[in-house]
Amino acid sequence: TCHEPWAGPFSSLSPPLPESPTAPSTKGHPPISPTLLCMRGKARSPLGFAGMNAAVRAVVRVGIYTGAKVYFVHEGYQGLVDGGDNIKEATWESVSMMLQLGGTVIGSARCQDFRTREGRLKAARNLVKRGITNLCVIGGDGSLTGADTFRAEWSGLLADLVKTGGITADEAKKSSFLNIVGMVGSIDNDFCGTDMTIGTDSALHRIMEIVDAITTTAQSHQRTFVLEVMGRHCGYLALVTSLACGADWVFIPESPPEDDWEDHLCRRLTETRGRGSRLNIIIVAEGAIDKHGKAITSEDIKSLVVKRLGYDTRVTILGHVQRGGTPSAFDRILGSRMGVEAVMALLEGTPDSPACVVSLSGNQAVRLPLMECVQVTKDVTTAMKEGRFDDAVKLRGRSFQNNWNVYKLLAHVRPPPTKSGYNLAVLNVGAPAAGMNAAVRSTVRIGIIHGHRMLAVHDGFEGLAEGKVPLRARQLPLHWTLPKKYFEQISATINDFSIHGLIIIGGFEAFTGSLEMIDGRAKFEELCIPICVIPATVSNNVPGSDFSIGADTALNTITMTCDRIKQSAAGTKRRVFIIETMGGYCGYLATMAGLAAGADAAYIYEDPFTIRDLQINVEHLTEKMKTTVKRGLVLRNEKCNDNYTTDFIFNLYSEEGKGIFDCRKNVLGHMQQGGTPTPFDRNFGTKMGTKAVAWISGKIKECSRHGRIFANTADSACLLGMRRRSLVFQPLAELKEQTDFDHRLPKEQWWLKLRPILKILAKYKIDLDTSEKAHLEHIMRKRVSMESNI
């Protein structure tokens, strides 16, 4: 069986190699031809989660690529027990057009039979008869625990089957041990050891779509809405939704409210209305409880608000809509990455290898001992039952802790009685990116909580030079102008408004403009103040950060557009689409959208290509049209090559495909910069703004001398970015050495290591170097995040 804001096996992949007509090889592995079994276990209910099909697709295609036979198990463990047509060999084409489908195409079901030894004997016989020795399971802790039990009993099951004549001794010898690898699929994100489980991000997308729609109604009618989301034992969905929508209150099972919560809630709602708000949003996890273990239901909350405050209150229970729908780009990429890592783990398995789960930690794919993760997950439930709620939050991991701490800070802004005496200015620079407003909102609110006077600068550096500093920070206009030619005016504005620190939110222009500000410190003392840059650009090309605010929203826009374009070919057949994406010279959007949408090729500047490569791609598509899959998708980054333009590639494909396929082209343009921010971008922007203010507040105190701020050291001007597994501050001067300014790119980009996977999943014959392995890691229990002290 086979099992995210945000490279394990991919860090061990070699750079993309030219496509070769020879058979693929997997360096670092013995020449074996294993048999893999891909199945969906039973989670909390027999329903699938968005993103599972991406994992199934990746396991099947990478398994076939390595020379293995891959089988589907339909209907989960029940299909494993029943055997027959429930266990079918998978083909390359059988997983085509799966990426955009929610749920799981191979089905899932509750299975009481597998809980018994007799049922497991039947399942073992069905596997042995087909020569299946590797099991890849997607599910929650129940499904994965069942898989581990099955593996532990394997030798005994085979011995019993030989005694009863169910299998021969030779068959038992050939199947002497069973490898198990798990992938966690759960919208609740309740499995300890992973930052994001498959399906969680898509569920957040469904929830936020509904919250946004309800918000407009609530504002129109001045209503209070109580929204109940899933999460019987885990409040992750409720917590992240509350962060993303700015909810007035959230109830989660890991941290019940104090005994006087009713008074506190009513006071908060009243204060919110008193500040001019026309609505209140309260998010409730379905498993919410008070400190005595009594359930807190959405109807209880409604009755309280109506009785005490008289507010027009409505309850919306989202239910199973959260499980369905089209998978988000993040879940598709996560499922694909985890599927590849699962196959690699199975190929490397030995009789002594413990059953493991492939997981996501920060931006890294990791392998973790399955039962260690299950045990810590159970420890959370035990801690909650025993009333040790602080331990429960810690056991959830650093991501959960950080989200909870940030929400508690932002949920109720109450300025301190004494002001700090410092003024912070926030400005946006460059092109718009979805999620910028979330960063501005949290920056302003946390600044007020710290006692600072917050100033909003309109029109970027030019507005700073012209003194456009009103007190309201709402949807700040952007501007591309760099500050060098305005140093005198900017210095005057900083002096006039007594600005003690700058938070600059934007893309590459924000980065280069901040470098100019540092250079200007030598001549203008007013520029010697702490500066923090928060990367926000759809291109994801700012040095020092694996992700930029806005890139996830743009990626989802491209992916959903590609889905619709591919769907339009369903009736016409034999059609290839050429899609141009944004990104400047950075190929992040084209590459990641290619993974998420199942593209046949993605042309980018960082991976140079020639006319020979274009010819190979045309030949590949020609062969593809002979199969049952009669459509193609090719993505091209807007500046991948000066000569091989979108028109050139379109004309080339059209000419070479005559009589075989026809072509269409689409330039997506600025639609990629618009739209409603995704939950990831809202949450990411919120946490970035919060952390930036905490850092700059510390720097102001550190650089304060006799009531004046003087900051001219390298570490007083930093960029806040996500690097691998954490948010870190890096001096801008150091990042200067890591930048290709001519092409506005970081010199090293982590996502380039994913490009071989894109080619393998598209059925190109390339070499895959797996000599470097993602090592098995262990969970550090009760680890306290460094970020929790924000």
mmCIF file with all atom_site columns, C-alpha atoms in Angstrom, residues 46-183:
data_model
loop_
_atom_site.group_PDB
_atom_site.id
_atom_site.type_symbol
_atom_site.label_atom_id
_atom_site.label_alt_id
_atom_site.label_comp_id
_atom_site.label_asym_id
_atom_site.label_entity_id
_atom_site.label_seq_id
_atom_site.pdbx_PDB_ins_code
_atom_site.Cartn_x
_atom_site.Cartn_y
_atom_site.Cartn_z
_atom_site.occupancy
_atom_site.B_iso_or_equiv
_atom_site.pdbx_formal_charge
_atom_site.auth_seq_id
_atom_site.auth_comp_id
_atom_site.auth_asym_id
_atom_site.auth_atom_id
_atom_site.pdbx_PDB_model_num
ATOM 1   C CA . PRO A 1 46  ? -14.070 4.778   4.458   1.00 0.00 ? 46  PRO A CA 1
ATOM 2   C CA . LEU A 1 47  ? -13.643 8.005   2.533   1.00 0.00 ? 47  LEU A CA 1
ATOM 3   C CA . GLY A 1 48  ? -10.685 9.200   0.536   1.00 0.00 ? 48  GLY A CA 1
ATOM 4   C CA . PHE A 1 49  ? -8.838  12.448  0.870   1.00 0.00 ? 49  PHE A CA 1
ATOM 5   C CA . ALA A 1 50  ? -7.760  14.873  -1.824  1.00 0.00 ? 50  ALA A CA 1
ATOM 6   C CA . GLY A 1 51  ? -4.192  14.171  -2.896  1.00 0.00 ? 51  GLY A CA 1
ATOM 7   C CA . MET A 1 52  ? -4.310  10.405  -2.475  1.00 0.00 ? 52  MET A CA 1
ATOM 8   C CA . ASN A 1 53  ? -4.548  9.824   -6.202  1.00 0.00 ? 53  ASN A CA 1
ATOM 9   C CA . ALA A 1 54  ? -1.320  11.785  -6.706  1.00 0.00 ? 54  ALA A CA 1
ATOM 10  C CA . ALA A 1 55  ? 0.411   9.413   -4.288  1.00 0.00 ? 55  ALA A CA 1
ATOM 11  C CA . VAL A 1 56  ? -1.062  6.344   -6.004  1.00 0.00 ? 56  VAL A CA 1
ATOM 12  C CA . ARG A 1 57  ? -0.002  7.684   -9.399  1.00 0.00 ? 57  ARG A CA 1
ATOM 13  C CA . ALA A 1 58  ? 3.552   8.341   -8.226  1.00 0.00 ? 58  ALA A CA 1
ATOM 14  C CA . VAL A 1 59  ? 3.938   4.895   -6.636  1.00 0.00 ? 59  VAL A CA 1
ATOM 15  C CA . VAL A 1 60  ? 2.658   3.159   -9.744  1.00 0.00 ? 60  VAL A CA 1
ATOM 16  C CA . ARG A 1 61  ? 4.763   5.085   -12.231 1.00 0.00 ? 61  ARG A CA 1
ATOM 17  C CA . VAL A 1 62  ? 7.989   5.166   -10.240 1.00 0.00 ? 62  VAL A CA 1
ATOM 18  C CA . GLY A 1 63  ? 7.502   1.491   -9.374  1.00 0.00 ? 63  GLY A CA 1
ATOM 19  C CA . ILE A 1 64  ? 7.130   0.604   -13.054 1.00 0.00 ? 64  ILE A CA 1
ATOM 20  C CA . TYR A 1 65  ? 10.083  2.865   -13.864 1.00 0.00 ? 65  TYR A CA 1
ATOM 21  C CA . THR A 1 66  ? 12.294  0.828   -11.504 1.00 0.00 ? 66  THR A CA 1
ATOM 22  C CA . GLY A 1 67  ? 11.220  -2.430  -13.147 1.00 0.00 ? 67  GLY A CA 1
ATOM 23  C CA . ALA A 1 68  ? 8.741   -3.575  -10.502 1.00 0.00 ? 68  ALA A CA 1
ATOM 24  C CA . LYS A 1 69  ? 5.285   -4.996  -10.958 1.00 0.00 ? 69  LYS A CA 1
ATOM 25  C CA . VAL A 1 70  ? 2.756   -2.779  -9.219  1.00 0.00 ? 70  VAL A CA 1
ATOM 26  C CA . TYR A 1 71  ? -0.679  -3.891  -8.073  1.00 0.00 ? 71  TYR A CA 1
ATOM 27  C CA . PHE A 1 72  ? -3.744  -1.971  -6.947  1.00 0.00 ? 72  PHE A CA 1
ATOM 28  C CA . VAL A 1 73  ? -5.729  -3.192  -3.970  1.00 0.00 ? 73  VAL A CA 1
ATOM 29  C CA . HIS A 1 74  ? -9.286  -1.978  -4.324  1.00 0.00 ? 74  HIS A CA 1
ATOM 30  C CA . GLU A 1 75  ? -11.419 -1.335  -1.220  1.00 0.00 ? 75  GLU A CA 1
ATOM 31  C CA . GLY A 1 76  ? -8.526  -1.173  1.236   1.00 0.00 ? 76  GLY A CA 1
ATOM 32  C CA . TYR A 1 77  ? -7.874  -4.055  3.623   1.00 0.00 ? 77  TYR A CA 1
ATOM 33  C CA . GLN A 1 78  ? -11.187 -5.653  2.659   1.00 0.00 ? 78  GLN A CA 1
ATOM 34  C CA . GLY A 1 79  ? -9.866  -6.047  -0.873  1.00 0.00 ? 79  GLY A CA 1
ATOM 35  C CA . LEU A 1 80  ? -6.646  -7.495  0.512   1.00 0.00 ? 80  LEU A CA 1
ATOM 36  C CA . VAL A 1 81  ? -8.628  -10.122 2.429   1.00 0.00 ? 81  VAL A CA 1
ATOM 37  C CA . ASP A 1 82  ? -11.115 -10.908 -0.360  1.00 0.00 ? 82  ASP A CA 1
ATOM 38  C CA . GLY A 1 83  ? -8.481  -11.023 -3.118  1.00 0.00 ? 83  GLY A CA 1
ATOM 39  C CA . GLY A 1 84  ? -9.685  -11.932 -6.611  1.00 0.00 ? 84  GLY A CA 1
ATOM 40  C CA . ASP A 1 85  ? -10.390 -8.945  -8.822  1.00 0.00 ? 85  ASP A CA 1
ATOM 41  C CA . ASN A 1 86  ? -9.751  -6.607  -5.902  1.00 0.00 ? 86  ASN A CA 1
ATOM 42  C CA . ILE A 1 87  ? -6.016  -7.044  -6.541  1.00 0.00 ? 87  ILE A CA 1
ATOM 43  C CA . LYS A 1 88  ? -5.158  -5.967  -10.075 1.00 0.00 ? 88  LYS A CA 1
ATOM 44  C CA . GLU A 1 89  ? -1.919  -5.157  -11.813 1.00 0.00 ? 89  GLU A CA 1
ATOM 45  C CA . ALA A 1 90  ? -1.530  -1.441  -12.532 1.00 0.00 ? 90  ALA A CA 1
ATOM 46  C CA . THR A 1 91  ? -0.322  0.007   -15.821 1.00 0.00 ? 91  THR A CA 1
ATOM 47  C CA . TRP A 1 92  ? 1.127   3.368   -16.721 1.00 0.00 ? 92  TRP A CA 1
ATOM 48  C CA . GLU A 1 93  ? -2.065  4.468   -18.437 1.00 0.00 ? 93  GLU A CA 1
ATOM 49  C CA . SER A 1 94  ? -4.311  3.252   -15.601 1.00 0.00 ? 94  SER A CA 1
ATOM 50  C CA . VAL A 1 95  ? -3.225  6.189   -13.430 1.00 0.00 ? 95  VAL A CA 1
ATOM 51  C CA . SER A 1 96  ? -3.669  8.831   -16.102 1.00 0.00 ? 96  SER A CA 1
ATOM 52  C CA . MET A 1 97  ? -6.065  11.749  -15.442 1.00 0.00 ? 97  MET A CA 1
ATOM 53  C CA . MET A 1 98  ? -6.063  11.018  -11.682 1.00 0.00 ? 98  MET A CA 1
ATOM 54  C CA . LEU A 1 99  ? -4.295  14.089  -10.355 1.00 0.00 ? 99  LEU A CA 1
ATOM 55  C CA . GLN A 1 100 ? -7.314  16.391  -10.423 1.00 0.00 ? 100 GLN A CA 1
ATOM 56  C CA . LEU A 1 101 ? -9.680  13.875  -8.819  1.00 0.00 ? 101 LEU A CA 1
ATOM 57  C CA . GLY A 1 102 ? -10.495 14.020  -5.127  1.00 0.00 ? 102 GLY A CA 1
ATOM 58  C CA . GLY A 1 103 ? -10.867 10.927  -2.962  1.00 0.00 ? 103 GLY A CA 1
ATOM 59  C CA . THR A 1 104 ? -9.210  7.733   -4.136  1.00 0.00 ? 104 THR A CA 1
ATOM 60  C CA . VAL A 1 105 ? -9.974  5.892   -7.362  1.00 0.00 ? 105 VAL A CA 1
ATOM 61  C CA . ILE A 1 106 ? -8.976  2.522   -5.871  1.00 0.00 ? 106 ILE A CA 1
ATOM 62  C CA . GLY A 1 107 ? -11.531 2.825   -3.111  1.00 0.00 ? 107 GLY A CA 1
ATOM 63  C CA . SER A 1 108 ? -11.460 2.360   0.638   1.00 0.00 ? 108 SER A CA 1
ATOM 64  C CA . ALA A 1 109 ? -13.581 0.444   3.119   1.00 0.00 ? 109 ALA A CA 1
ATOM 65  C CA . ARG A 1 110 ? -13.841 -0.454  6.759   1.00 0.00 ? 110 ARG A CA 1
ATOM 66  C CA . CYS A 1 111 ? -12.645 -4.003  7.334   1.00 0.00 ? 111 CYS A CA 1
ATOM 67  C CA . GLN A 1 112 ? -13.412 -6.015  10.455  1.00 0.00 ? 112 GLN A CA 1
ATOM 68  C CA . ASP A 1 113 ? -11.990 -9.171  8.843   1.00 0.00 ? 113 ASP A CA 1
ATOM 69  C CA . PHE A 1 114 ? -8.461  -7.775  8.809   1.00 0.00 ? 114 PHE A CA 1
ATOM 70  C CA . ARG A 1 115 ? -8.647  -7.255  12.569  1.00 0.00 ? 115 ARG A CA 1
ATOM 71  C CA . THR A 1 116 ? -8.752  -11.042 13.008  1.00 0.00 ? 116 THR A CA 1
ATOM 72  C CA . ARG A 1 117 ? -5.873  -13.451 12.448  1.00 0.00 ? 117 ARG A CA 1
ATOM 73  C CA . GLU A 1 118 ? -8.043  -15.473 10.084  1.00 0.00 ? 118 GLU A CA 1
ATOM 74  C CA . GLY A 1 119 ? -8.543  -12.399 7.911   1.00 0.00 ? 119 GLY A CA 1
ATOM 75  C CA . ARG A 1 120 ? -4.838  -11.642 7.915   1.00 0.00 ? 120 ARG A CA 1
ATOM 76  C CA . LEU A 1 121 ? -4.113  -15.244 6.891   1.00 0.00 ? 121 LEU A CA 1
ATOM 77  C CA . LYS A 1 122 ? -6.319  -14.759 3.817   1.00 0.00 ? 122 LYS A CA 1
ATOM 78  C CA . ALA A 1 123 ? -4.592  -11.466 3.029   1.00 0.00 ? 123 ALA A CA 1
ATOM 79  C CA . ALA A 1 124 ? -1.139  -13.048 3.358   1.00 0.00 ? 124 ALA A CA 1
ATOM 80  C CA . ARG A 1 125 ? -2.112  -15.906 1.026   1.00 0.00 ? 125 ARG A CA 1
ATOM 81  C CA . ASN A 1 126 ? -3.397  -13.455 -1.588  1.00 0.00 ? 126 ASN A CA 1
ATOM 82  C CA . LEU A 1 127 ? -0.086  -11.591 -1.493  1.00 0.00 ? 127 LEU A CA 1
ATOM 83  C CA . VAL A 1 128 ? 2.138   -14.686 -1.595  1.00 0.00 ? 128 VAL A CA 1
ATOM 84  C CA . LYS A 1 129 ? 0.259   -16.165 -4.549  1.00 0.00 ? 129 LYS A CA 1
ATOM 85  C CA . ARG A 1 130 ? 0.988   -13.013 -6.534  1.00 0.00 ? 130 ARG A CA 1
ATOM 86  C CA . GLY A 1 131 ? 4.587   -12.703 -5.367  1.00 0.00 ? 131 GLY A CA 1
ATOM 87  C CA . ILE A 1 132 ? 3.923   -9.396  -3.606  1.00 0.00 ? 132 ILE A CA 1
ATOM 88  C CA . THR A 1 133 ? 6.527   -8.581  -0.956  1.00 0.00 ? 133 THR A CA 1
ATOM 89  C CA . ASN A 1 134 ? 6.249   -4.791  -0.639  1.00 0.00 ? 134 ASN A CA 1
ATOM 90  C CA . LEU A 1 135 ? 3.237   -3.050  0.806   1.00 0.00 ? 135 LEU A CA 1
ATOM 91  C CA . CYS A 1 136 ? 2.594   0.693   0.558   1.00 0.00 ? 136 CYS A CA 1
ATOM 92  C CA . VAL A 1 137 ? -0.313  1.917   2.694   1.00 0.00 ? 137 VAL A CA 1
ATOM 93  C CA . ILE A 1 138 ? -2.082  5.292   2.692   1.00 0.00 ? 138 ILE A CA 1
ATOM 94  C CA . GLY A 1 139 ? -4.137  5.946   5.781   1.00 0.00 ? 139 GLY A CA 1
ATOM 95  C CA . GLY A 1 140 ? -4.294  7.182   9.343   1.00 0.00 ? 140 GLY A CA 1
ATOM 96  C CA . ASP A 1 141 ? -2.800  5.712   12.486  1.00 0.00 ? 141 ASP A CA 1
ATOM 97  C CA . GLY A 1 142 ? -5.333  2.858   12.543  1.00 0.00 ? 142 GLY A CA 1
ATOM 98  C CA . SER A 1 143 ? -4.523  1.723   9.018   1.00 0.00 ? 143 SER A CA 1
ATOM 99  C CA . LEU A 1 144 ? -0.782  2.035   9.602   1.00 0.00 ? 144 LEU A CA 1
ATOM 100 C CA . THR A 1 145 ? -0.928  0.182   12.925  1.00 0.00 ? 145 THR A CA 1
ATOM 101 C CA . GLY A 1 146 ? -2.772  -2.624  11.152  1.00 0.00 ? 146 GLY A CA 1
ATOM 102 C CA . ALA A 1 147 ? -0.047  -2.747  8.517   1.00 0.00 ? 147 ALA A CA 1
ATOM 103 C CA . ASP A 1 148 ? 2.660   -2.980  11.187  1.00 0.00 ? 148 ASP A CA 1
ATOM 104 C CA . THR A 1 149 ? 0.799   -5.808  12.942  1.00 0.00 ? 149 THR A CA 1
ATOM 105 C CA . PHE A 1 150 ? 0.539   -7.612  9.601   1.00 0.00 ? 150 PHE A CA 1
ATOM 106 C CA . ARG A 1 151 ? 4.283   -7.250  9.063   1.00 0.00 ? 151 ARG A CA 1
ATOM 107 C CA . ALA A 1 152 ? 5.151   -8.444  12.576  1.00 0.00 ? 152 ALA A CA 1
ATOM 108 C CA . GLU A 1 153 ? 3.018   -11.574 12.137  1.00 0.00 ? 153 GLU A CA 1
ATOM 109 C CA . TRP A 1 154 ? 4.226   -12.290 8.603   1.00 0.00 ? 154 TRP A CA 1
ATOM 110 C CA . SER A 1 155 ? 6.549   -15.207 9.413   1.00 0.00 ? 155 SER A CA 1
ATOM 111 C CA . GLY A 1 156 ? 3.911   -16.871 11.604  1.00 0.00 ? 156 GLY A CA 1
ATOM 112 C CA . LEU A 1 157 ? 1.231   -16.366 8.981   1.00 0.00 ? 157 LEU A CA 1
ATOM 113 C CA . LEU A 1 158 ? 3.398   -17.990 6.305   1.00 0.00 ? 158 LEU A CA 1
ATOM 114 C CA . ALA A 1 159 ? 4.166   -20.929 8.617   1.00 0.00 ? 159 ALA A CA 1
ATOM 115 C CA . ASP A 1 160 ? 0.452   -21.487 9.253   1.00 0.00 ? 160 ASP A CA 1
ATOM 116 C CA . LEU A 1 161 ? -0.337  -21.281 5.553   1.00 0.00 ? 161 LEU A CA 1
ATOM 117 C CA . VAL A 1 162 ? 2.345   -23.869 4.715   1.00 0.00 ? 162 VAL A CA 1
ATOM 118 C CA . LYS A 1 163 ? 0.961   -26.223 7.406   1.00 0.00 ? 163 LYS A CA 1
ATOM 119 C CA . THR A 1 164 ? -2.591  -25.958 6.052   1.00 0.00 ? 164 THR A CA 1
ATOM 120 C CA . GLY A 1 165 ? -1.507  -26.241 2.419   1.00 0.00 ? 165 GLY A CA 1
ATOM 121 C CA . GLY A 1 166 ? -2.538  -22.680 1.594   1.00 0.00 ? 166 GLY A CA 1
ATOM 122 C CA . ILE A 1 167 ? 0.877   -22.037 0.054   1.00 0.00 ? 167 ILE A CA 1
ATOM 123 C CA . THR A 1 168 ? 3.909   -24.175 -0.768  1.00 0.00 ? 168 THR A CA 1
ATOM 124 C CA . ALA A 1 169 ? 7.199   -24.088 1.109   1.00 0.00 ? 169 ALA A CA 1
ATOM 125 C CA . ASP A 1 170 ? 8.859   -22.689 -2.012  1.00 0.00 ? 170 ASP A CA 1
ATOM 126 C CA . GLU A 1 171 ? 6.323   -19.852 -2.181  1.00 0.00 ? 171 GLU A CA 1
ATOM 127 C CA . ALA A 1 172 ? 6.904   -19.100 1.485   1.00 0.00 ? 172 ALA A CA 1
ATOM 128 C CA . LYS A 1 173 ? 10.667  -18.989 0.924   1.00 0.00 ? 173 LYS A CA 1
ATOM 129 C CA . LYS A 1 174 ? 10.309  -16.512 -1.957  1.00 0.00 ? 174 LYS A CA 1
ATOM 130 C CA . SER A 1 175 ? 8.135   -14.280 0.204   1.00 0.00 ? 175 SER A CA 1
ATOM 131 C CA . SER A 1 176 ? 10.075  -14.687 3.431   1.00 0.00 ? 176 SER A CA 1
ATOM 132 C CA . PHE A 1 177 ? 9.686   -11.070 4.569   1.00 0.00 ? 177 PHE A CA 1
ATOM 133 C CA . LEU A 1 178 ? 7.322   -8.201  3.948   1.00 0.00 ? 178 LEU A CA 1
ATOM 134 C CA . ASN A 1 179 ? 8.373   -4.551  3.602   1.00 0.00 ? 179 ASN A CA 1
ATOM 135 C CA . ILE A 1 180 ? 5.930   -1.891  4.782   1.00 0.00 ? 180 ILE A CA 1
ATOM 136 C CA . VAL A 1 181 ? 5.994   1.824   4.038   1.00 0.00 ? 181 VAL A CA 1
ATOM 137 C CA . GLY A 1 182 ? 3.195   4.161   5.017   1.00 0.00 ? 182 GLY A CA 1
ATOM 138 C CA . MET A 1 183 ? 1.938   7.524   3.834   1.00 0.00 ? 183 MET A CA 1
#
